[in-house]
Amino acid sequence: MKILVTGGAGFIGANFIFHMMEAHPDYDIVCLDALTYAGNLATLESVMDKPNFKFVKGDIADRKTVFELFEAEKFNIVVNFAAESHVDRSIEDPGIFLRTNVLGTQVLMDACNEYGIDRFHQVGTDEVYGDLPLDRPDLFFTEDMPLTASSPYSASKASADLLVMAYHRTYGLPVTISRCSNNYGPYQFPEKLIPLMIANALADKNLPVYGTGENVRDWLYVEDHCRAIDLIIHDGEVGQVYNIGGHNEKSNLDVVKIILNQVGKPEELITFVGDRKGHDLRYAIDPKKIHEELGWLPETMFVDGIKLTIDWYLENESWWKNIISGEYQDYYDKMYSNR
């Protein structure tokens, strides 16, 4: 079995590679990543020399690179993590999000059609559903809800999802889609909420919180997410969408306070800043479908997952400090200059 993991030098993609190499040691895994600002080859250092792993630097929107890779490798399964994913960046520059998230997905599926695969899996986001009101805790995102994206980022991901389903119906491409809630865990890029707050707290810097911090997210530990995708690509029904949620709803302010408490820093470090444009109020997923059909449930409660995450960042300061300093972007040259 040979699997292409796109965006595998990013946070969730890298954790998925680690999971798959442990769960399926007989699989061959190829990682395709453009190593843009959020891709960090150092994250994959522990697997770079494994005989069943190969890294390829390339852009999923580059048709020539993608088709040559498919021609050479003959993949069985493609899992597409490659995406621009930061809402604030999408507000500043929507174009790159459309290129990578929509056109890149199209190029991958064109290659799948050309060379044949057993499964194309699109890793999506719950943000395509828009948001839920704070005063209705009984409401959850389900797979049959309409897509009402709020940001250029979520709109690009919703567009990609629609394109994936269109390729399934039009060309018979064997596809599945998953839509997850907010992930956290080891190797997350430091611009995201949890690693940013950990890094700032450890440095005694102010912790910026949008608005009043009341926005609620459903937090999903990354390893639980990886287990879910593993199940979907092997046992999920072709043409179906599966929501993956953590059953761990927390407001942004509560998350920041938990982090400060865990690292022994005062809440006076919290600084409220102007709210994000179009800031979604609440995300919450109903994972009933994936539980009933595939037997998946999240195993990591937030109280445990956040401790594991903080401990990892404490033990791996060089990894995230290299990112903050920008030195991580030199890692590719160091790795490949003599190869």
Coordinates of C-alpha atoms in Angstrom, one line a residue:
M1 CA 0.0 0.0 0.0
K2 CA 1.4 3.4 -1.0
I3 CA -0.1 6.6 0.4
L4 CA 0.5 10.2 -0.7
V5 CA 0.2 12.6 2.2
T6 CA 0.1 16.2 1.0
G7 CA 1.0 19.0 3.4
G8 CA 2.7 16.4 5.6
A9 CA 5.3 18.9 6.9
G10 CA 2.5 20.8 8.6
F11 CA 1.0 20.2 12.0
I12 CA -1.8 17.7 11.4
G13 CA -0.2 16.1 8.3
A14 CA 3.0 15.3 10.2
N15 CA 1.2 13.8 13.1
F16 CA -0.8 11.7 10.6
I17 CA 2.4 10.4 9.1
F18 CA 3.7 9.5 12.5
H19 CA 0.4 7.7 13.3
M20 CA 0.4 5.8 10.0
M21 CA 4.0 4.7 10.2
E22 CA 3.3 3.2 13.7
A23 CA -0.2 1.8 12.9
H24 CA 0.8 0.5 9.4
P25 CA 4.5 -0.2 9.3
D26 CA 4.3 -2.1 6.1
Y27 CA 2.9 1.0 4.2
D28 CA 5.0 3.2 2.0
I29 CA 4.4 6.9 2.6
V30 CA 5.3 9.8 0.4
C31 CA 5.0 13.3 1.7
L32 CA 4.5 16.2 -0.8
D33 CA 4.9 19.6 0.8
A34 CA 5.7 23.1 -0.6
L35 CA 7.4 24.1 2.6
T36 CA 5.6 27.4 2.7
Y37 CA 5.8 29.4 6.0
A38 CA 3.8 26.8 8.0
G39 CA 5.6 23.7 6.6
N40 CA 8.6 22.7 8.7
L41 CA 10.8 19.8 7.5
A42 CA 12.4 19.6 10.9
T43 CA 9.1 18.2 12.2
L44 CA 9.7 15.1 10.0
E45 CA 13.3 14.6 11.1
S46 CA 12.5 11.4 13.0
V47 CA 11.2 9.6 9.9
M48 CA 13.3 11.2 7.1
D49 CA 15.6 8.2 6.9
K50 CA 13.0 5.5 7.2
P51 CA 13.1 3.1 4.2
N52 CA 9.3 3.3 3.7
F53 CA 9.2 7.2 3.8
K54 CA 10.0 9.7 1.1
F55 CA 9.8 13.5 1.2
V56 CA 9.2 15.5 -2.0
K57 CA 9.2 19.3 -2.1
G58 CA 6.4 20.5 -4.4
D59 CA 3.3 22.5 -4.7
I60 CA -0.1 20.7 -5.1
A61 CA -1.1 23.4 -7.6
D62 CA 1.9 22.6 -9.8
R63 CA 0.4 20.2 -12.4
K64 CA 3.7 19.1 -13.8
T65 CA 5.2 18.2 -10.4
V66 CA 2.0 16.4 -9.3
F67 CA 1.5 14.4 -12.5
E68 CA 5.2 13.4 -12.6
L69 CA 5.0 12.2 -9.0
F70 CA 1.8 10.2 -9.6
E71 CA 3.4 8.6 -12.7
A72 CA 6.5 7.6 -10.7
E73 CA 4.9 6.4 -7.5
K74 CA 1.5 4.7 -8.4
F75 CA -0.3 5.7 -5.3
N76 CA -3.2 3.7 -3.8
I77 CA -4.5 6.4 -1.4
V78 CA -4.2 10.2 -1.4
V79 CA -4.8 12.2 1.8
N80 CA -4.9 15.9 1.2
F81 CA -3.9 18.0 4.2
A82 CA -2.2 20.7 2.0
A83 CA -4.0 23.9 2.7
E84 CA -3.5 27.5 3.6
S85 CA -5.4 27.5 6.9
H86 CA -5.0 30.7 9.0
V87 CA -8.1 32.8 9.0
D88 CA -6.3 36.1 9.6
R89 CA -4.0 35.5 6.7
S90 CA -6.9 34.8 4.5
I91 CA -8.5 38.1 5.3
E92 CA -5.2 39.8 4.3
D93 CA -4.6 37.8 1.1
P94 CA -7.5 35.6 -0.1
G95 CA -5.9 34.8 -3.4
I96 CA -3.3 32.3 -2.2
F97 CA -6.0 30.5 -0.3
L98 CA -8.0 30.0 -3.5
R99 CA -5.0 28.8 -5.4
T100 CA -3.8 26.2 -2.9
N101 CA -7.1 25.1 -1.4
V102 CA -9.3 25.0 -4.5
L103 CA -7.0 24.8 -7.6
G104 CA -4.5 22.6 -5.7
T105 CA -7.3 20.2 -4.8
Q106 CA -8.4 20.1 -8.4
V107 CA -4.9 19.3 -9.7
L108 CA -4.6 16.4 -7.2
M109 CA -8.0 15.0 -8.3
D110 CA -7.1 15.3 -11.9
A111 CA -4.0 13.2 -11.3
C112 CA -6.1 10.7 -9.3
N113 CA -8.4 10.4 -12.3
E114 CA -5.5 10.1 -14.7
Y115 CA -3.5 7.4 -12.8
G116 CA -6.2 5.7 -10.8
I117 CA -6.4 5.5 -7.0
D118 CA -8.4 3.5 -4.4
R119 CA -9.3 6.5 -2.3
F120 CA -8.9 10.3 -2.4
H121 CA -9.5 11.8 1.1
Q122 CA -10.0 15.5 1.5
V123 CA -9.2 16.9 5.0
G124 CA -11.7 19.6 5.6
T125 CA -12.8 21.9 8.5
D126 CA -16.0 22.5 10.5
E127 CA -15.6 26.2 9.6
V128 CA -17.4 25.5 6.3
Y129 CA -20.6 25.4 8.3
G130 CA -20.3 29.0 9.6
D131 CA -21.0 29.3 13.3
L132 CA -23.5 28.6 16.0
P133 CA -25.1 31.0 18.5
L134 CA -23.5 31.1 22.0
D135 CA -26.9 30.8 23.7
R136 CA -27.9 27.5 21.9
P137 CA -25.6 24.8 23.4
D138 CA -28.1 22.2 22.1
L139 CA -27.1 22.9 18.5
F140 CA -24.2 21.1 16.7
F141 CA -22.8 20.9 13.2
T142 CA -24.0 17.8 11.3
E143 CA -22.9 16.5 7.9
D144 CA -26.1 17.5 6.2
M145 CA -26.0 21.2 7.2
P146 CA -25.6 23.8 4.5
L147 CA -22.2 25.4 4.0
T148 CA -22.2 29.0 5.1
A149 CA -18.5 30.0 5.3
S150 CA -17.6 33.2 7.1
S151 CA -14.0 33.9 6.0
P152 CA -12.1 33.6 2.7
Y153 CA -10.3 30.6 4.3
S154 CA -13.5 28.7 5.1
A155 CA -15.0 29.7 1.8
S156 CA -12.0 28.2 0.0
K157 CA -12.3 25.0 2.0
A158 CA -16.1 24.8 1.3
S159 CA -15.3 25.3 -2.4
A160 CA -12.8 22.4 -2.3
D161 CA -15.4 20.2 -0.6
L162 CA -18.0 20.9 -3.3
L163 CA -15.4 20.2 -6.0
V164 CA -14.5 16.9 -4.4
M165 CA -18.1 15.8 -4.4
A166 CA -18.5 17.0 -8.0
Y167 CA -15.5 14.9 -9.1
H168 CA -17.1 11.9 -7.3
R169 CA -20.4 12.3 -9.1
T170 CA -19.1 13.4 -12.5
Y171 CA -16.0 11.1 -12.8
G172 CA -16.7 8.4 -10.3
L173 CA -13.6 9.4 -8.3
P174 CA -13.7 7.4 -5.0
V175 CA -13.6 10.2 -2.4
T176 CA -14.3 10.8 1.2
I177 CA -14.3 14.1 3.2
S178 CA -13.7 14.7 6.9
R179 CA -14.5 18.0 8.7
C180 CA -12.7 18.4 12.0
S181 CA -13.0 20.9 14.8
N182 CA -10.0 22.8 16.2
N183 CA -6.9 20.6 16.6
Y184 CA -4.2 21.0 19.1
G185 CA -1.1 19.0 20.1
P186 CA 2.6 18.6 19.3
Y187 CA 4.2 20.4 16.3
Q188 CA 1.4 23.1 15.9
F189 CA 2.7 26.2 14.2
P190 CA 3.2 29.0 16.8
E191 CA 0.8 31.5 15.2
K192 CA -2.2 29.3 16.3
L193 CA -4.0 30.1 19.6
I194 CA -2.7 27.3 21.9
P195 CA 1.0 27.3 20.9
L196 CA 1.1 31.1 20.7
M197 CA -0.3 31.4 24.2
I198 CA 2.2 28.8 25.6
A199 CA 5.2 30.5 24.0
N200 CA 4.1 34.0 25.1
A201 CA 3.3 32.8 28.7
L202 CA 6.7 31.1 29.0
A203 CA 8.4 34.4 27.8
D204 CA 6.2 36.5 30.2
K205 CA 4.8 38.3 27.2
N206 CA 1.2 39.6 26.9
L207 CA -1.3 37.0 25.7
P208 CA -3.5 38.7 23.1
V209 CA -7.2 37.6 23.1
Y210 CA -9.7 38.7 20.5
G211 CA -12.7 40.7 21.6
T212 CA -13.9 39.4 25.0
G213 CA -12.6 35.9 24.5
E214 CA -16.1 34.4 24.6
N215 CA -15.8 32.6 21.2
V216 CA -16.2 28.9 21.7
R217 CA -14.3 26.1 19.9
D218 CA -14.6 22.3 20.1
W219 CA -11.0 21.2 20.8
L220 CA -9.7 17.9 19.2
Y221 CA -6.4 16.4 20.2
V222 CA -4.5 15.7 17.0
E223 CA -3.9 12.0 17.6
D224 CA -7.6 11.4 17.9
H225 CA -8.0 13.2 14.6
C226 CA -5.4 11.0 13.0
R227 CA -7.1 7.8 14.2
A228 CA -10.3 9.0 12.7
I229 CA -8.8 9.7 9.2
D230 CA -7.1 6.3 9.3
L231 CA -10.5 4.7 9.9
I232 CA -12.2 6.7 7.1
I233 CA -9.6 6.0 4.4
H234 CA -9.8 2.2 5.1
D235 CA -13.5 1.7 6.1
G236 CA -15.4 4.9 5.3
E237 CA -18.0 4.8 2.7
V238 CA -17.1 6.3 -0.7
G239 CA -18.9 9.6 -1.4
Q240 CA -19.5 10.4 2.3
V241 CA -18.6 13.2 4.6
Y242 CA -17.6 12.5 8.2
N243 CA -17.5 15.1 11.0
I244 CA -14.7 14.7 13.6
G245 CA -15.3 16.5 16.9
G246 CA -13.6 16.4 20.3
H247 CA -16.6 16.9 22.6
N248 CA -14.3 19.5 24.3
E249 CA -16.0 22.9 24.0
K250 CA -14.0 25.8 25.6
S251 CA -14.1 29.5 25.1
N252 CA -10.9 31.1 24.0
L253 CA -10.6 32.9 27.3
D254 CA -11.0 29.7 29.2
V255 CA -8.3 28.0 27.1
V256 CA -5.8 30.9 27.8
K257 CA -6.6 30.8 31.5
I258 CA -6.0 27.0 31.6
I259 CA -2.6 27.5 29.9
L260 CA -1.6 30.2 32.3
N261 CA -2.5 28.1 35.3
Q262 CA -0.6 25.1 33.9
V263 CA 2.6 27.0 33.4
G264 CA 2.3 29.0 36.7
K265 CA 1.9 32.5 35.1
P266 CA -0.5 35.3 36.2
E267 CA -3.8 36.1 34.4
E268 CA -2.6 39.7 34.3
L269 CA -0.7 38.7 31.1
I270 CA -4.0 38.5 29.2
T271 CA -4.5 41.5 26.9
F272 CA -7.8 41.9 25.0
V273 CA -7.4 43.2 21.5
G274 CA -9.7 44.3 18.7
D275 CA -11.9 41.4 17.4
R276 CA -11.2 39.6 14.2
K277 CA -13.4 40.6 11.2
G278 CA -16.4 38.2 10.9
H279 CA -15.3 36.3 13.9
D280 CA -17.3 33.1 14.3
L281 CA -19.0 32.7 17.7
R282 CA -19.1 29.0 18.3
Y283 CA -18.1 25.7 16.6
A284 CA -19.4 22.4 17.9
I285 CA -19.5 19.1 16.1
D286 CA -21.8 16.2 16.4
P287 CA -19.6 13.1 15.6
K288 CA -22.5 10.7 15.8
K289 CA -22.1 9.5 12.2
I290 CA -18.4 8.5 12.5
H291 CA -19.1 6.8 15.8
E292 CA -22.0 4.8 14.6
E293 CA -20.5 3.8 11.2
L294 CA -16.8 3.4 12.1
G295 CA -16.7 3.1 15.9
W296 CA -14.6 6.2 16.5
L297 CA -14.8 8.4 19.5
P298 CA -12.3 11.0 20.8
E299 CA -10.2 9.5 23.6
T300 CA -8.4 12.6 24.9
M301 CA -10.3 15.0 27.1
F302 CA -9.0 18.6 27.0
V303 CA -7.7 18.5 30.6
D304 CA -5.4 15.7 29.6
G305 CA -4.6 16.8 26.1
I306 CA -3.6 20.4 27.1
K307 CA -1.2 19.0 29.7
L308 CA 0.4 16.7 27.1
T309 CA 0.7 19.6 24.7
I310 CA 2.2 22.0 27.2
D311 CA 4.7 19.3 28.3
W312 CA 5.7 18.8 24.7
Y313 CA 6.3 22.5 24.1
L314 CA 8.4 22.6 27.3
E315 CA 10.5 19.7 26.2
N316 CA 10.9 20.9 22.6
E317 CA 11.7 24.6 23.0
S318 CA 14.3 24.5 20.2
W319 CA 11.6 23.4 17.7
W320 CA 9.3 26.4 18.2
K321 CA 12.0 28.9 19.0
N322 CA 13.6 28.2 15.6
I323 CA 10.2 29.0 14.0
I324 CA 9.8 32.2 15.9
S325 CA 13.4 33.2 14.9
G326 CA 12.8 32.1 11.3
E327 CA 15.7 29.7 11.4
Y328 CA 13.5 26.7 10.6
Q329 CA 13.2 27.9 7.0
D330 CA 16.9 27.1 6.5
Y331 CA 16.4 23.4 7.5
Y332 CA 15.5 22.2 4.0
D333 CA 18.8 23.5 2.6
K334 CA 20.7 22.0 5.5
M335 CA 19.0 18.6 4.9
Y336 CA 19.4 18.5 1.1
S337 CA 22.5 20.5 0.3
N338 CA 24.7 17.5 0.4
R339 CA 22.2 15.0 -1.0

